[in-house]
Amino acid sequence: MTEPLIYEISSPGRTAVALPDVGVPEVELPKELLRKDLDLPEVSELQVMRHFVNLSHMNHSIDSGIYPLGSCTMKYNPKINEDVARLPGFANLHPLNDEAGSQGALALMYHLQSWLAELSGFEAASIVPAAGAQGEFAGILMIRAYHLDRGDHKRTKILVPDSAHGTNPATVSMAGLQAVELPSDKNGDVDLNALRAALDDTVAGMMITVPSTLGVFDTKIRDVVRMVHEAGGLMYMDGANMNALMGIVKPGELGFDVMHYNLHKTFSTPHGGGGPGCGAVGVNEKLVDFLPGPIAEIVEEAGEEEDAPLYGLKMPVKSIGRLKAFQGNFGMHVRAYTYIRIYGGEGLRDVSRHAVLNANYVRAKLRGVYPMPVDRICGHEFVMSGHVEGVEGIHALDISKRLMDFGIHPPTNYFPLIVPEALLIEPTETEDKATLDNFIDVMKTIAQEAKDDPELLHSAPHTTPVGRVDEVRAAKQLVVCCRPIPDYEPQRTPSGD
Ligand SMILES: *Cc1c(COP(=O)(O)O)cnc(C)c1O
């Protein structure tokens, strides 16, 4: 499976490009402009093609197999999204083009904002933020601005349950506020007594992930919202897990004041590798004026002559400002717009129903095989413990690495932090029953192997181009070069640690 380095297949004189005739007189370039050490591989077009296609096969991707990475919603991204994003009118549109010449793009942004707001029961939405974490940042800045605008300067704390996504407390600190952690009760819900004790007039609001990172819907969420509101705080919902809720629950109707969506999760725009994303934010009437801009708006309703209104961009009157160049990642807007239009309201509801059904199917089948620390009906994902009864020394990491030998991407490891040896599994709605059954069988096989031959798990993966690496060292000493670094020896960890 190993792919030779492109330098190893280089042979002098080969080339992959045929440059056109220059058409102008050739001249000598000044010597000082020429790099002497520019040692490029000399390869044919076919070699380049095979090299990169083979390299791409060394990585797991959603297009090659199931990717049950909890919290990340690695669903299949329909290719029609890409077709639409590549339409020249969208792909070649310059962000500085004037509004009159960008009406199609502005209409698309306007409709996407409205649909997102409607889907979650909010007054308005901004699609500027470039990631979920940036949407959170926008939300907390809005909550802060809201209190300051009312002359309430005491509110400096944001309550964050311990089942929150790690970005939540980080966001609170970034926004200059103080995160106060709240414990969960034994069902994984917010502990109401702890909440009551934490509430006072220094609380700006609460930030809660729904469904939580334990994969469960907080059964007391209405009480939580009411109590925080009664204390004068606002409610932020981390809506990155909207894949469990579409068409079933509207966070705005539960009383939330603001939430973010992850278009690169729920609405199938691509993600991974830190690429462009969109963490749109929806708000109720309390926060509309504070939204980050610019926002697409109708500036003139369609008259009798025209078949469409005139769209423009506006900054909300008390906006927290801009978070991103121009209008955000427009390519993501096009893809999410396409996804929503293809499915329609009923279709999105089915997306969530199937996401929840698939997760519960896998959970039910793996009960009794692995421990389930929160043993109740889950949303679109569930957490189990990477522990096999009667076997010591098997860790979540060993199970994950062994899964790779079966061509399956591991679930999220060691997150949420409140579950020891956590494995967070999110199959998504796009996998069919045969694929889920295969995943379940493989998980059962691995549990059996843990008993019969634990070393097989400790030394996994065996079939991947790179074996078990020292993860700490790999993170600290990234090798992203296409040539080996002299003296660099990838090290295998001693088994089990
Ligand atoms: C993914 C995720 C985030 C962060 O989103 P990014 O786009 O990665 O910044 C926040 N909260 C939850 C619950 C998530 O799953």
Coordinates of C-alpha atoms in Angstrom, one line a residue, residues 21-415:
D21 CA 5.0 28.5 -28.1
V22 CA 6.1 31.7 -26.4
G23 CA 5.4 34.0 -29.3
V24 CA 7.9 36.6 -28.0
P25 CA 11.7 36.6 -28.3
E26 CA 13.5 34.5 -25.7
V27 CA 15.8 36.3 -23.4
E28 CA 18.2 35.2 -20.7
L29 CA 16.8 35.7 -17.2
P30 CA 18.9 37.6 -14.7
K31 CA 21.0 34.9 -12.9
E32 CA 20.2 36.3 -9.4
L33 CA 16.5 35.6 -10.0
L34 CA 17.1 31.9 -10.7
R35 CA 17.1 29.5 -7.7
K36 CA 19.9 27.0 -8.0
D37 CA 18.4 24.6 -5.4
L38 CA 15.0 24.3 -7.1
D39 CA 15.0 20.5 -7.4
L40 CA 11.7 19.6 -8.9
P41 CA 10.6 16.0 -9.7
E42 CA 10.5 15.2 -13.4
V43 CA 7.5 13.1 -14.1
S44 CA 4.9 12.5 -16.8
E45 CA 1.3 13.5 -16.6
L46 CA 0.2 9.9 -16.1
Q47 CA 2.7 9.5 -13.2
V48 CA 1.5 12.7 -11.6
M49 CA -2.1 11.6 -11.9
R50 CA -1.5 8.1 -10.5
H51 CA 0.7 9.5 -7.7
F52 CA -2.0 11.9 -6.4
V53 CA -4.9 9.5 -6.9
N54 CA -3.0 6.8 -5.0
L55 CA -2.2 9.2 -2.3
S56 CA -5.8 10.3 -2.0
H57 CA -6.7 6.6 -1.5
M58 CA -4.4 6.4 1.5
N59 CA -6.8 8.7 3.4
H60 CA -10.2 7.6 4.7
S61 CA -13.0 9.8 3.4
I62 CA -16.8 9.8 3.5
D63 CA -16.8 9.0 -0.2
S64 CA -14.9 5.8 0.6
G65 CA -16.6 4.5 3.8
I66 CA -18.6 5.1 6.9
Y67 CA -17.2 7.9 9.1
P68 CA -19.0 7.7 12.5
L69 CA -17.0 10.5 14.1
G70 CA -19.3 11.8 16.8
S71 CA -20.1 15.5 17.0
C72 CA -18.7 16.0 13.6
T73 CA -21.7 14.8 11.5
M74 CA -19.7 13.3 8.7
K75 CA -22.6 12.7 6.4
Y76 CA -22.4 12.2 2.7
N77 CA -22.2 15.5 0.9
P78 CA -24.4 15.3 -2.2
K79 CA -22.5 16.1 -5.4
I80 CA -25.2 18.3 -6.7
N81 CA -24.1 20.9 -4.1
E82 CA -20.7 21.0 -5.9
D83 CA -22.3 21.3 -9.3
V84 CA -24.3 24.3 -8.2
A85 CA -21.3 25.9 -6.4
R86 CA -19.4 25.6 -9.6
L87 CA -21.9 27.4 -11.8
P88 CA -19.8 30.2 -13.3
G89 CA -22.3 32.9 -12.2
F90 CA -21.6 32.0 -8.5
A91 CA -18.0 30.7 -8.7
N92 CA -16.7 33.7 -10.7
L93 CA -18.6 36.4 -8.9
H94 CA -16.3 38.9 -7.3
P95 CA -17.2 39.9 -3.7
L96 CA -16.7 43.6 -4.7
N97 CA -19.1 43.4 -7.5
D98 CA -21.9 46.0 -7.1
E99 CA -25.3 45.0 -5.7
A100 CA -27.1 45.5 -8.9
G101 CA -24.9 43.0 -10.6
S102 CA -25.1 40.4 -7.7
Q103 CA -28.8 40.1 -7.3
G104 CA -28.8 36.3 -7.8
A105 CA -26.2 35.8 -5.1
L106 CA -27.9 38.2 -2.7
A107 CA -31.3 36.5 -3.2
L108 CA -29.6 33.2 -2.4
M109 CA -28.1 34.6 0.8
Y110 CA -31.4 36.2 1.7
H111 CA -33.4 32.9 1.3
L112 CA -30.8 30.9 3.1
Q113 CA -30.9 33.3 6.1
S114 CA -34.7 33.1 6.1
W115 CA -34.8 29.3 5.9
L116 CA -32.3 28.9 8.7
A117 CA -34.3 31.3 10.9
E118 CA -37.5 29.5 10.1
L119 CA -36.1 26.0 10.7
S120 CA -35.1 26.9 14.2
G121 CA -37.9 29.4 15.2
F122 CA -35.8 32.5 15.1
E123 CA -36.4 36.1 14.0
A124 CA -33.3 36.4 11.8
A125 CA -30.0 34.8 11.0
S126 CA -26.5 35.9 9.9
I127 CA -24.5 33.6 7.7
V128 CA -21.2 35.5 8.0
P129 CA -19.4 33.4 10.7
A130 CA -16.9 31.0 9.1
A131 CA -17.1 28.1 11.6
G132 CA -19.2 26.8 14.5
A133 CA -16.7 28.3 17.0
Q134 CA -16.9 31.7 15.3
G135 CA -20.7 31.5 15.4
E136 CA -20.4 30.9 19.2
F137 CA -18.1 33.8 19.5
A138 CA -20.6 36.0 17.6
G139 CA -23.4 34.7 19.9
I140 CA -21.6 35.5 23.1
L141 CA -20.5 38.9 21.9
M142 CA -24.2 39.6 21.1
I143 CA -25.2 38.6 24.6
R144 CA -22.5 40.8 26.0
A145 CA -23.5 43.7 23.8
Y146 CA -27.2 43.3 24.7
H147 CA -26.5 43.7 28.5
L148 CA -24.1 46.6 28.0
D149 CA -26.6 48.3 25.7
R150 CA -29.2 48.2 28.5
G151 CA -26.7 49.7 30.9
D152 CA -26.3 46.4 32.8
H153 CA -22.5 46.2 33.4
K154 CA -22.5 43.6 36.2
R155 CA -23.1 40.5 34.0
T156 CA -19.7 38.9 33.3
K157 CA -20.4 35.2 33.7
I158 CA -21.6 32.6 31.3
L159 CA -22.8 29.2 32.7
V160 CA -21.5 26.2 30.8
P161 CA -22.6 22.6 31.6
D162 CA -19.8 20.0 31.8
S163 CA -21.4 18.2 28.9
A164 CA -20.7 21.1 26.6
H165 CA -18.5 21.0 23.5
G166 CA -15.0 22.2 24.3
T167 CA -15.3 25.2 22.1
N168 CA -18.1 26.6 24.4
P169 CA -15.9 27.6 27.5
A170 CA -13.1 28.6 25.1
T171 CA -15.6 31.0 23.3
V172 CA -16.6 32.5 26.6
S173 CA -13.0 33.3 27.5
M174 CA -12.4 34.7 24.0
A175 CA -15.3 37.1 24.5
G176 CA -13.8 38.4 27.7
L177 CA -16.3 36.7 30.0
Q178 CA -15.9 34.1 32.7
A179 CA -17.1 30.5 32.1
V180 CA -18.7 28.9 35.1
E181 CA -19.0 25.1 34.8
L182 CA -22.2 23.3 35.9
P183 CA -22.3 19.6 36.7
S184 CA -24.6 17.1 35.0
D185 CA -26.9 14.9 36.9
K186 CA -26.7 11.1 36.6
N187 CA -29.0 11.1 33.5
G188 CA -26.7 13.6 31.7
D189 CA -29.1 16.5 32.2
V190 CA -28.2 19.8 33.8
D191 CA -28.3 19.6 37.6
L192 CA -31.0 22.1 38.4
N193 CA -29.9 22.6 42.0
A194 CA -26.4 23.5 40.9
L195 CA -28.0 25.8 38.3
R196 CA -30.2 27.5 40.9
A197 CA -27.1 28.0 43.1
A198 CA -25.1 29.6 40.3
L199 CA -27.8 32.1 39.2
D200 CA -27.5 35.7 40.2
D201 CA -27.3 39.2 38.7
T202 CA -23.7 38.6 37.5
V203 CA -24.8 35.9 35.0
A204 CA -25.0 37.2 31.4
G205 CA -26.3 33.9 30.2
M206 CA -25.9 30.2 29.7
M207 CA -24.4 28.3 26.8
I208 CA -25.7 24.8 26.4
T209 CA -25.2 22.1 23.7
V210 CA -28.5 20.5 22.6
P211 CA -28.5 17.5 22.2
S212 CA -25.5 17.5 24.6
T213 CA -22.2 15.9 23.7
L214 CA -23.5 12.9 25.5
G215 CA -25.9 12.6 22.6
V216 CA -29.0 13.2 24.8
F217 CA -31.7 15.8 24.8
D218 CA -32.0 17.5 28.2
T219 CA -35.4 16.6 29.5
K220 CA -35.5 19.6 31.8
I221 CA -34.5 22.1 29.1
R222 CA -37.6 24.3 29.6
D223 CA -36.9 24.7 33.3
V224 CA -33.3 25.6 32.5
V225 CA -34.4 28.3 30.0
R226 CA -37.0 29.7 32.4
M227 CA -34.6 29.8 35.4
V228 CA -31.9 31.6 33.4
H229 CA -34.4 34.1 32.0
E230 CA -35.8 34.8 35.4
A231 CA -32.3 35.7 36.6
G232 CA -32.0 38.1 33.7
G233 CA -29.6 36.0 31.6
L234 CA -29.9 35.0 27.9
M235 CA -29.8 31.5 26.6
Y236 CA -27.3 30.4 23.9
M237 CA -27.8 27.1 22.2
D238 CA -24.9 25.4 20.6
G239 CA -26.8 24.0 17.6
A240 CA -24.0 22.1 15.9
N241 CA -26.1 19.1 16.7
M242 CA -29.2 20.3 14.8
N243 CA -29.0 17.1 12.8
A244 CA -31.0 15.6 15.6
L245 CA -33.7 18.3 15.7
M246 CA -34.7 19.5 12.2
G247 CA -38.4 19.7 11.7
I248 CA -39.0 18.3 15.2
V249 CA -37.9 21.0 17.7
K250 CA -37.4 24.7 17.1
P251 CA -34.9 26.1 19.6
G252 CA -36.5 29.5 19.3
E253 CA -39.7 28.1 20.5
L254 CA -38.0 26.5 23.5
G255 CA -37.0 30.0 24.5
F256 CA -33.4 30.2 23.3
D257 CA -32.3 33.7 22.4
V258 CA -29.4 32.8 20.0
M259 CA -27.8 29.7 18.5
H260 CA -25.4 28.7 15.8
Y261 CA -25.8 26.1 13.1
N262 CA -22.9 24.3 11.5
L263 CA -23.7 24.4 7.8
H264 CA -20.7 22.1 7.3
K265 CA -22.3 19.5 9.5
T266 CA -26.1 19.6 9.3
F267 CA -26.4 21.0 5.8
S268 CA -23.8 18.9 4.1
T269 CA -21.3 21.5 3.1
P270 CA -17.8 19.9 3.1
H271 CA -15.6 20.1 6.2
G272 CA -12.4 18.7 7.6
G273 CA -8.9 19.9 7.2
G274 CA -9.8 23.3 8.6
G275 CA -11.4 24.3 5.3
P276 CA -14.0 27.0 4.8
G277 CA -17.1 26.4 6.8
C278 CA -20.1 28.4 8.0
G279 CA -21.4 28.8 11.6
A280 CA -24.5 30.8 10.9
V281 CA -26.2 32.4 13.9
G282 CA -29.9 32.7 14.5
V283 CA -31.4 35.1 17.0
N284 CA -34.8 36.2 18.4
E285 CA -36.1 39.8 18.5
K286 CA -33.9 40.7 21.5
L287 CA -30.7 40.3 19.5
V288 CA -31.7 41.1 15.9
D289 CA -30.0 44.5 16.0
F290 CA -26.7 43.0 17.2
L291 CA -26.2 40.4 14.5
P292 CA -22.8 40.3 12.8
G293 CA -23.1 41.7 9.2
P294 CA -23.5 42.2 6.5
I295 CA -27.0 40.8 6.2
A296 CA -28.8 40.3 2.9
E297 CA -32.1 42.2 2.9
I298 CA -34.9 43.2 0.6
V299 CA -34.3 46.9 -0.1
E300 CA -37.3 47.3 -2.4
E301 CA -40.3 45.0 -2.8
A302 CA -41.1 43.9 -6.3
G303 CA -43.4 46.4 -8.1
E304 CA -46.0 45.4 -10.6
E305 CA -43.4 45.4 -13.4
E306 CA -40.7 43.3 -11.7
D307 CA -40.8 39.6 -10.9
A308 CA -38.3 39.8 -8.0
P309 CA -37.6 42.3 -5.3
L310 CA -34.3 44.2 -5.1
Y311 CA -31.8 42.8 -2.6
G312 CA -29.0 44.6 -0.9
L313 CA -26.6 44.2 2.0
K314 CA -27.0 46.0 5.4
M315 CA -25.2 46.2 8.7
P316 CA -27.7 45.8 11.6
V317 CA -27.9 49.0 13.6
K318 CA -26.1 47.8 16.7
S319 CA -24.1 45.1 15.0
I320 CA -21.2 43.5 16.8
G321 CA -19.4 44.1 13.5
R322 CA -17.8 42.0 10.9
L323 CA -16.2 38.6 11.6
K324 CA -15.0 37.7 8.2
A325 CA -14.0 39.4 4.9
F326 CA -16.9 40.3 2.7
Q327 CA -20.1 38.2 3.2
G328 CA -18.5 35.0 4.7
N329 CA -17.8 31.8 2.8
F330 CA -20.2 32.2 -0.1
G331 CA -19.4 28.8 -1.5
M332 CA -20.8 27.3 1.7
H333 CA -24.0 29.3 1.3
V334 CA -24.6 28.0 -2.2
R335 CA -24.1 24.4 -1.1
A336 CA -26.3 24.7 2.0
Y337 CA -29.0 26.5 -0.1
T338 CA -28.9 23.7 -2.6
Y339 CA -29.2 21.0 0.1
I340 CA -32.2 22.7 1.8
R341 CA -33.9 23.2 -1.6
I342 CA -33.4 19.6 -2.6
Y343 CA -34.8 18.2 0.6
G344 CA -37.5 20.8 1.5
G345 CA -39.1 21.0 4.9
E346 CA -40.4 17.4 5.0
G347 CA -37.1 16.1 3.7
L348 CA -35.1 17.8 6.4
R349 CA -37.4 16.4 9.0
D350 CA -36.7 12.9 7.5
V351 CA -33.0 13.6 7.7
S352 CA -33.3 14.1 11.4
R353 CA -35.6 11.2 12.0
H354 CA -33.3 8.9 10.2
A355 CA -30.2 10.3 11.9
V356 CA -31.8 9.6 15.3
L357 CA -33.1 6.2 14.2
N358 CA -29.7 5.1 12.9
A359 CA -27.9 6.2 16.1
N360 CA -30.4 4.4 18.3
Y361 CA -30.3 1.2 16.1
V362 CA -26.5 1.0 16.6
R363 CA -26.7 1.9 20.3
A364 CA -29.4 -0.8 20.9
K365 CA -27.3 -3.5 19.1
L366 CA -24.2 -2.7 21.0
R367 CA -25.8 -2.6 24.4
G368 CA -24.4 -5.5 26.4
V369 CA -21.3 -5.6 24.2
Y370 CA -19.8 -2.3 25.5
P371 CA -20.8 -0.3 28.5
M372 CA -23.3 2.5 27.9
P373 CA -22.7 5.2 30.5
V374 CA -25.8 7.1 29.6
D375 CA -28.2 4.3 28.9
R376 CA -31.3 6.1 27.4
I377 CA -32.7 7.0 24.0
C378 CA -30.2 9.2 22.2
G379 CA -30.4 11.9 19.6
H380 CA -28.2 11.6 16.5
E381 CA -25.2 10.1 18.4
F382 CA -24.4 8.2 21.5
V383 CA -21.5 7.7 23.8
M384 CA -20.2 4.3 24.9
S385 CA -17.2 3.3 26.9
G386 CA -14.2 1.8 25.1
H387 CA -14.0 -1.0 27.6
V388 CA -14.6 -4.7 27.2
E389 CA -15.9 -6.5 30.3
G390 CA -13.5 -8.9 31.8
V391 CA -10.5 -7.6 29.8
E392 CA -8.0 -5.2 31.4
G393 CA -5.7 -3.0 29.5
I394 CA -8.0 -2.4 26.4
H395 CA -8.5 1.3 25.8
A396 CA -10.9 3.3 23.6
L397 CA -7.8 4.1 21.4
D398 CA -7.1 0.4 20.8
I399 CA -10.7 -0.2 19.6
S400 CA -10.5 2.8 17.4
K401 CA -7.2 1.8 15.8
R402 CA -8.5 -1.7 15.2
L403 CA -11.6 -0.4 13.4
M404 CA -9.3 1.1 10.8
D405 CA -8.2 -2.4 9.8
F406 CA -11.8 -3.0 8.8
G407 CA -11.9 0.2 6.6
I408 CA -14.0 2.1 9.2
H409 CA -13.1 5.6 10.4
P410 CA -12.9 5.6 14.2
P411 CA -15.5 7.3 16.3
T412 CA -14.5 10.4 18.4
N413 CA -12.2 9.3 21.2
Y414 CA -11.9 10.5 24.8
F415 CA -14.7 13.1 24.2

